[in-house]
Tab-separated table of N, CA and C in Angstrom:
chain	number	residue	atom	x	y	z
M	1	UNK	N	-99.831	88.263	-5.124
M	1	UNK	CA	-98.556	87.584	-5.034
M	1	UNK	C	-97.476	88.635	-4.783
M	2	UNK	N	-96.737	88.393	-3.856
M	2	UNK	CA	-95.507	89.227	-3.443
M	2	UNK	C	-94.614	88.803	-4.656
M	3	UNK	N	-93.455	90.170	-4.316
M	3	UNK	CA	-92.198	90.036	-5.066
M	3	UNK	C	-91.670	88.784	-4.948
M	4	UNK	N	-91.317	88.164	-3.749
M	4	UNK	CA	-90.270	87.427	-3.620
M	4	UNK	C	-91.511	86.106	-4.218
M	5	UNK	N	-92.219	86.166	-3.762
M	5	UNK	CA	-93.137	85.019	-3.996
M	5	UNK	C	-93.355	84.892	-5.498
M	6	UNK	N	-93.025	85.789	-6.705
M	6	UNK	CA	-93.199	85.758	-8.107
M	6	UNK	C	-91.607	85.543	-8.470
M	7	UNK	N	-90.293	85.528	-7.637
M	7	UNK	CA	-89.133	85.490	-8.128
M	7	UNK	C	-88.992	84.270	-7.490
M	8	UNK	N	-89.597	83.356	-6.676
M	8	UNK	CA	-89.411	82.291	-6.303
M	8	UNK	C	-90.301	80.996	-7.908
M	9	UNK	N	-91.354	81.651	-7.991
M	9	UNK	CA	-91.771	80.559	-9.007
M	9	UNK	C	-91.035	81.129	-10.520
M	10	UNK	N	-90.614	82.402	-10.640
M	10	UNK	CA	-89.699	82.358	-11.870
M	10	UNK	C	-88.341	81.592	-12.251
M	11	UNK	N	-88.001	81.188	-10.430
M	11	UNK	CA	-86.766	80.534	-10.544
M	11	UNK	C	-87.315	79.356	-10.787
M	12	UNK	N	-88.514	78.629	-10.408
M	12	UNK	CA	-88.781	77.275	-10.613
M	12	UNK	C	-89.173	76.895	-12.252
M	13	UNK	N	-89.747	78.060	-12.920
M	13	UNK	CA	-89.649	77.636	-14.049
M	13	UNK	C	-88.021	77.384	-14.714
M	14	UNK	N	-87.425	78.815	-14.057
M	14	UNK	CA	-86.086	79.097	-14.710
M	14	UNK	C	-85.031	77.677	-14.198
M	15	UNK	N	-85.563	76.737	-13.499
M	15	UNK	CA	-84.718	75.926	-12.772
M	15	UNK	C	-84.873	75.050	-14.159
M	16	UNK	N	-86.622	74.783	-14.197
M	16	UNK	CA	-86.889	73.476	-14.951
M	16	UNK	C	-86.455	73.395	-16.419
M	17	UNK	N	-85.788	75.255	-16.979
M	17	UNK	CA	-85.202	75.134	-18.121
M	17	UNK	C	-83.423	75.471	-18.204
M	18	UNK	N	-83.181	74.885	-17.088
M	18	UNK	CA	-81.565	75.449	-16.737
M	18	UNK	C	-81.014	76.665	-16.884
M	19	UNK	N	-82.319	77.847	-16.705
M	19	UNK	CA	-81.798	79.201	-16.916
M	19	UNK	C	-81.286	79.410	-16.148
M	20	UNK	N	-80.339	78.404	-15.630
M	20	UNK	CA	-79.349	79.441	-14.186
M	20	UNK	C	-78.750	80.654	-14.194
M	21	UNK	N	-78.896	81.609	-15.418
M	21	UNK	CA	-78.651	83.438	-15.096
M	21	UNK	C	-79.219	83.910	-15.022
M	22	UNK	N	-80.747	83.843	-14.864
M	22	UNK	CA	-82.048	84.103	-14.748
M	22	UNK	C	-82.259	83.624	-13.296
M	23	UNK	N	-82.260	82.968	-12.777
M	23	UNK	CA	-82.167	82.320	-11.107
M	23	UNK	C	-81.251	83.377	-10.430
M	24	UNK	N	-80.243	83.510	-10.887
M	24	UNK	CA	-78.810	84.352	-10.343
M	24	UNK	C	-79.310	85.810	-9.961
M	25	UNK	N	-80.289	86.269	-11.321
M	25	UNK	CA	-80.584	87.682	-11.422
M	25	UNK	C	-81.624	87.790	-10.708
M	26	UNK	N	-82.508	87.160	-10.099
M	26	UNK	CA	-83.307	87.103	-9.747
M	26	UNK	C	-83.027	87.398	-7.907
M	27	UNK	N	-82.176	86.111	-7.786
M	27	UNK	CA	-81.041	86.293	-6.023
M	27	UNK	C	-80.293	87.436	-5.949
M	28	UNK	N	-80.010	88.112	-7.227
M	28	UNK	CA	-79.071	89.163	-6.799
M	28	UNK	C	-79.733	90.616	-6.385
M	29	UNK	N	-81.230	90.228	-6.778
M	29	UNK	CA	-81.777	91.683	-5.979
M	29	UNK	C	-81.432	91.695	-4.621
M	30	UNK	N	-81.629	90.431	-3.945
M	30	UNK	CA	-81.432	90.320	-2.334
M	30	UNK	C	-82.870	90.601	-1.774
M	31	UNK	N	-82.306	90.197	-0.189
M	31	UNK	CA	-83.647	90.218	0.181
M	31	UNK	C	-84.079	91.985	0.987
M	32	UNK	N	-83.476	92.867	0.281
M	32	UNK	CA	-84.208	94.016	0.823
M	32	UNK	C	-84.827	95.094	-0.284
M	33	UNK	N	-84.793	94.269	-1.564
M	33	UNK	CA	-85.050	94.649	-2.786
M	33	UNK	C	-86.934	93.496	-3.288
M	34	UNK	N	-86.218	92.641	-2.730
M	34	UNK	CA	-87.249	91.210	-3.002
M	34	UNK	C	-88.180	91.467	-1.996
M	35	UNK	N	-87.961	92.086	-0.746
M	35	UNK	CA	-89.665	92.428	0.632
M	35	UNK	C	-89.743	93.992	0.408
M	36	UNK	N	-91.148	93.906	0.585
M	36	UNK	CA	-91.477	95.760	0.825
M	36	UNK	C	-91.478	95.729	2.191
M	37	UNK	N	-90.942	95.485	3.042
M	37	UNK	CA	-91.104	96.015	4.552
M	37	UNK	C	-89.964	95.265	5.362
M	38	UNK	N	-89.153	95.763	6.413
M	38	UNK	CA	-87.921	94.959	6.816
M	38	UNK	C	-88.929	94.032	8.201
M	39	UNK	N	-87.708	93.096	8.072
M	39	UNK	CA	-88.113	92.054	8.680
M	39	UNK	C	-86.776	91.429	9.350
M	40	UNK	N	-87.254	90.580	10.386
M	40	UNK	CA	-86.074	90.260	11.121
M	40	UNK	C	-85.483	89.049	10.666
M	41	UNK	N	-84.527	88.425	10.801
M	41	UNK	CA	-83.725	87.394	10.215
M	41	UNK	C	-84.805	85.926	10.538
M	42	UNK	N	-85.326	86.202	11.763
M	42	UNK	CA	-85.847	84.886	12.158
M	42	UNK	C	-87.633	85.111	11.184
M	43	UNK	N	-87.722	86.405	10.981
M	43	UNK	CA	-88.682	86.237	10.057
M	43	UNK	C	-88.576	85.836	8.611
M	44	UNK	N	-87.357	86.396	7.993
M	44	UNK	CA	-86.801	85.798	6.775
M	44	UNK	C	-87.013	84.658	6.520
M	45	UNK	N	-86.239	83.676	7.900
M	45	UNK	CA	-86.371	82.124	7.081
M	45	UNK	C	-87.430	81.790	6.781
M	46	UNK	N	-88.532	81.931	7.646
M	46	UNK	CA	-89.914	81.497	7.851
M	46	UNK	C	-91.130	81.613	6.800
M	47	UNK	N	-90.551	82.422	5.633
M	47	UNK	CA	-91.382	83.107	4.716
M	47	UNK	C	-91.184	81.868	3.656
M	48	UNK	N	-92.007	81.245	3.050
M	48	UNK	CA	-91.683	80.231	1.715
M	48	UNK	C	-91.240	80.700	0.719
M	49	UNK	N	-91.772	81.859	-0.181
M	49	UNK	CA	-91.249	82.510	-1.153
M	49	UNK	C	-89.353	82.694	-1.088
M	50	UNK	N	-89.357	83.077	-0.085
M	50	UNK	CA	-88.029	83.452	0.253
M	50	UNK	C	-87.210	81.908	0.235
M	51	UNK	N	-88.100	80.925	1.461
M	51	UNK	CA	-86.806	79.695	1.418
M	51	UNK	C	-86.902	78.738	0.220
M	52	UNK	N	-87.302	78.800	-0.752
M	52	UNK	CA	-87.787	78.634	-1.818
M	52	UNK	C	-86.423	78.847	-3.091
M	53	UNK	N	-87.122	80.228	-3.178
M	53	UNK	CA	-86.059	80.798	-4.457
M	53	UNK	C	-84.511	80.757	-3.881
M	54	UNK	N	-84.247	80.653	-2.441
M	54	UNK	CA	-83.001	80.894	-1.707
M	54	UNK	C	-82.561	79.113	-1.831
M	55	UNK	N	-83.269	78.325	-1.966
M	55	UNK	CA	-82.563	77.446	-1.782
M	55	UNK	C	-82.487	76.796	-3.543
M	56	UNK	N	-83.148	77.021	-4.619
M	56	UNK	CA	-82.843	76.737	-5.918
M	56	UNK	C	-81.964	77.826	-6.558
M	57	UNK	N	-81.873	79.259	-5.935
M	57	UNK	CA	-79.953	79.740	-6.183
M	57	UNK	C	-79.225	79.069	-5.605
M	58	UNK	N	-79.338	78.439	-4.241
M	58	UNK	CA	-78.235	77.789	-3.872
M	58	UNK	C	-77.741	76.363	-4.750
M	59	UNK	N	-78.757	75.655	-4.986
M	59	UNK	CA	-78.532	74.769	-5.516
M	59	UNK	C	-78.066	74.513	-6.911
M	60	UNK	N	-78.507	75.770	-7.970
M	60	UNK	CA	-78.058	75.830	-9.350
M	60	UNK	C	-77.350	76.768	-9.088
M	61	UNK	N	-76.214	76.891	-8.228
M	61	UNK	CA	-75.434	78.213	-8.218
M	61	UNK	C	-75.518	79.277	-8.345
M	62	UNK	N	-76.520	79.880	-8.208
M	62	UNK	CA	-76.966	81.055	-9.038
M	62	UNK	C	-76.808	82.232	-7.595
M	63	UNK	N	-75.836	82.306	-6.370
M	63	UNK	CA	-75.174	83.110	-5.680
M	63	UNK	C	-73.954	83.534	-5.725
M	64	UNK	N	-73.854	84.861	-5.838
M	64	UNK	CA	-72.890	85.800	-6.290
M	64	UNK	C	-72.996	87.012	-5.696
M	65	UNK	N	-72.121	87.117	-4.315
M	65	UNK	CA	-72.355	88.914	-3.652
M	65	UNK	C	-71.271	89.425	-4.085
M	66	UNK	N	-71.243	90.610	-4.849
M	66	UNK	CA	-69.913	91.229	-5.237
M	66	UNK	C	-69.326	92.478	-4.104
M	67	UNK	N	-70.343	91.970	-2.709
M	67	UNK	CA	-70.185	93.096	-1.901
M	67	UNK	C	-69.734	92.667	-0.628
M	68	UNK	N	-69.261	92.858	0.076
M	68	UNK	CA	-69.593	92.380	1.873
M	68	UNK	C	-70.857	92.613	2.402
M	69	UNK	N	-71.420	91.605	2.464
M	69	UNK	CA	-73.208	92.040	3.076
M	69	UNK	C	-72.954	93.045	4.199
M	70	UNK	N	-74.098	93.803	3.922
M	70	UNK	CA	-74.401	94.658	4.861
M	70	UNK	C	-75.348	94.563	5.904
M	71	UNK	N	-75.406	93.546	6.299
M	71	UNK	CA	-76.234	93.059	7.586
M	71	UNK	C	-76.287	91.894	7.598
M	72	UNK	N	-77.067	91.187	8.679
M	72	UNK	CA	-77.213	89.846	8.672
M	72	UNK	C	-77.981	89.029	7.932
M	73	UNK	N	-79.326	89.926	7.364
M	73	UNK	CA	-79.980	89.316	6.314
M	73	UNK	C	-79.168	89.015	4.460
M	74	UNK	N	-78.469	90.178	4.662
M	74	UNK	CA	-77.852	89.566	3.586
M	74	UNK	C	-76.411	88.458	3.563
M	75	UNK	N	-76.148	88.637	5.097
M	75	UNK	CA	-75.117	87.289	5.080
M	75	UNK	C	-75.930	86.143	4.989
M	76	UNK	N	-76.925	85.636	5.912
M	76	UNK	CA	-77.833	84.611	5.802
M	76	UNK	C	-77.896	84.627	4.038
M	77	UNK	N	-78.509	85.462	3.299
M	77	UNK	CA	-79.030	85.348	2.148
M	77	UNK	C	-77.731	84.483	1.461
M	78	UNK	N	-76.730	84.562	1.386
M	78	UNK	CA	-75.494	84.410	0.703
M	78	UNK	C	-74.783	83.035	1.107
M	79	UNK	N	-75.505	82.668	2.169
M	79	UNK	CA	-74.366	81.548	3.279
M	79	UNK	C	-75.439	80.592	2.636
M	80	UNK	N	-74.480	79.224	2.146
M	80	UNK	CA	-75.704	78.488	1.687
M	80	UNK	C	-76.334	77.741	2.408
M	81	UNK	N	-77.704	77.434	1.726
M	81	UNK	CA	-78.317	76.588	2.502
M	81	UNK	C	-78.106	75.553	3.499
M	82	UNK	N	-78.161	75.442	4.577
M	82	UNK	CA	-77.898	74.534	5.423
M	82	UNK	C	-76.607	74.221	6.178
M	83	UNK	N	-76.078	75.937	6.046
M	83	UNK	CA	-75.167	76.560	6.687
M	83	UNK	C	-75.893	77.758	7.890
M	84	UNK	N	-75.046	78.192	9.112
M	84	UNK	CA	-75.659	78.987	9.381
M	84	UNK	C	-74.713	80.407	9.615
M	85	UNK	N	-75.349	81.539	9.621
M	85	UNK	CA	-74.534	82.979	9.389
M	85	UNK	C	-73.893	83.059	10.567
Protein backbone atom coordinates (compact mmCIF):
# COMPACT_ATOMS: atom_id res chain seq x y z
CA UNK A 1 0.00 0.00 0.00
CA UNK A 2 1.31 3.44 -1.01
CA UNK A 3 1.47 6.56 1.09
CA UNK A 4 -1.26 8.30 -0.37
CA UNK A 5 -3.24 5.11 -0.61
CA UNK A 6 -2.86 4.58 3.51
CA UNK A 7 -3.73 8.53 4.01
CA UNK A 8 -6.68 8.08 1.84
CA UNK A 9 -8.27 5.15 4.03
CA UNK A 10 -7.06 7.03 7.30
CA UNK A 11 -9.17 9.84 6.17
CA UNK A 12 -12.09 7.42 5.64
CA UNK A 13 -11.91 6.14 8.95
CA UNK A 14 -11.05 9.74 10.21
CA UNK A 15 -14.21 10.92 8.13
CA UNK A 16 -16.49 8.16 9.75
CA UNK A 17 -15.38 9.59 13.26
CA UNK A 18 -15.49 13.39 12.39
CA UNK A 19 -11.78 13.65 12.94
CA UNK A 20 -11.66 16.46 10.58
CA UNK A 21 -7.91 17.56 11.99
CA UNK A 22 -6.72 14.37 11.29
CA UNK A 23 -8.14 14.52 7.49
CA UNK A 24 -6.57 18.19 7.38
CA UNK A 25 -3.12 16.75 8.57
CA UNK A 26 -3.14 14.24 6.52
CA UNK A 27 -3.95 16.87 3.04
CA UNK A 28 -1.48 19.08 4.36
CA UNK A 29 1.47 16.88 3.48
CA UNK A 30 0.40 17.54 -0.22
CA UNK A 31 0.84 15.71 -2.99
CA UNK A 32 4.73 15.76 -3.29
CA UNK A 33 5.16 14.52 0.23
CA UNK A 34 2.08 11.87 -0.19
CA UNK A 35 3.95 10.17 -3.95
CA UNK A 36 7.52 8.87 -4.02
CA UNK A 37 8.04 9.79 -7.62
CA UNK A 38 6.73 13.08 -9.56
CA UNK A 39 4.06 12.76 -11.74
CA UNK A 40 2.20 14.86 -14.08
CA UNK A 41 -1.05 16.65 -13.19
CA UNK A 42 -3.04 14.51 -15.64
CA UNK A 43 -1.47 11.61 -13.79
CA UNK A 44 -2.47 12.94 -10.36
CA UNK A 45 -6.12 12.91 -11.00
CA UNK A 46 -6.15 9.46 -12.27
CA UNK A 47 -4.62 7.80 -9.19
CA UNK A 48 -7.67 6.69 -6.57
CA UNK A 49 -5.74 7.03 -3.45
CA UNK A 50 -5.17 10.51 -4.33
CA UNK A 51 -8.95 11.36 -5.72
CA UNK A 52 -10.13 9.81 -2.77
CA UNK A 53 -8.48 11.42 0.28
CA UNK A 54 -8.60 14.82 -2.03
CA UNK A 55 -12.07 14.78 -2.27
CA UNK A 56 -13.09 13.83 1.70
CA UNK A 57 -10.58 17.03 2.64
CA UNK A 58 -12.55 18.78 0.37
CA UNK A 59 -15.63 17.85 1.63
CA UNK A 60 -14.99 17.92 5.59
CA UNK A 61 -12.93 20.97 5.05
CA UNK A 62 -9.98 19.74 5.97
CA UNK A 63 -7.92 22.24 3.10
CA UNK A 64 -5.66 24.76 4.28
CA UNK A 65 -2.45 26.07 2.08
CA UNK A 66 -0.66 28.56 4.19
CA UNK A 67 1.51 29.01 1.07
CA UNK A 68 1.04 30.02 -2.66
CA UNK A 69 1.35 26.60 -4.33
CA UNK A 70 4.26 26.03 -5.97
CA UNK A 71 3.19 24.40 -9.06
CA UNK A 72 0.27 23.16 -10.59
CA UNK A 73 -0.05 20.04 -8.67
CA UNK A 74 -0.36 21.78 -5.69
CA UNK A 75 -2.87 24.37 -7.06
CA UNK A 76 -5.05 21.44 -8.39
CA UNK A 77 -4.46 19.86 -4.86
CA UNK A 78 -6.04 23.00 -3.09
CA UNK A 79 -8.80 24.08 -5.80
CA UNK A 80 -11.75 22.13 -4.72
CA UNK A 81 -13.17 19.42 -6.05
CA UNK A 82 -15.00 19.97 -9.10
CA UNK A 83 -13.30 23.09 -9.79
CA UNK A 84 -10.60 23.32 -12.25
CA UNK A 85 -6.83 24.96 -11.69
Amino acid sequence: MSLVETGAAVARAAEDLSDHGLIADWYALGPHMLLNTLVSLEDLQTLPGVSELRSIAHRTGGVSLTHEPVDDLEAWWATPSGSRA
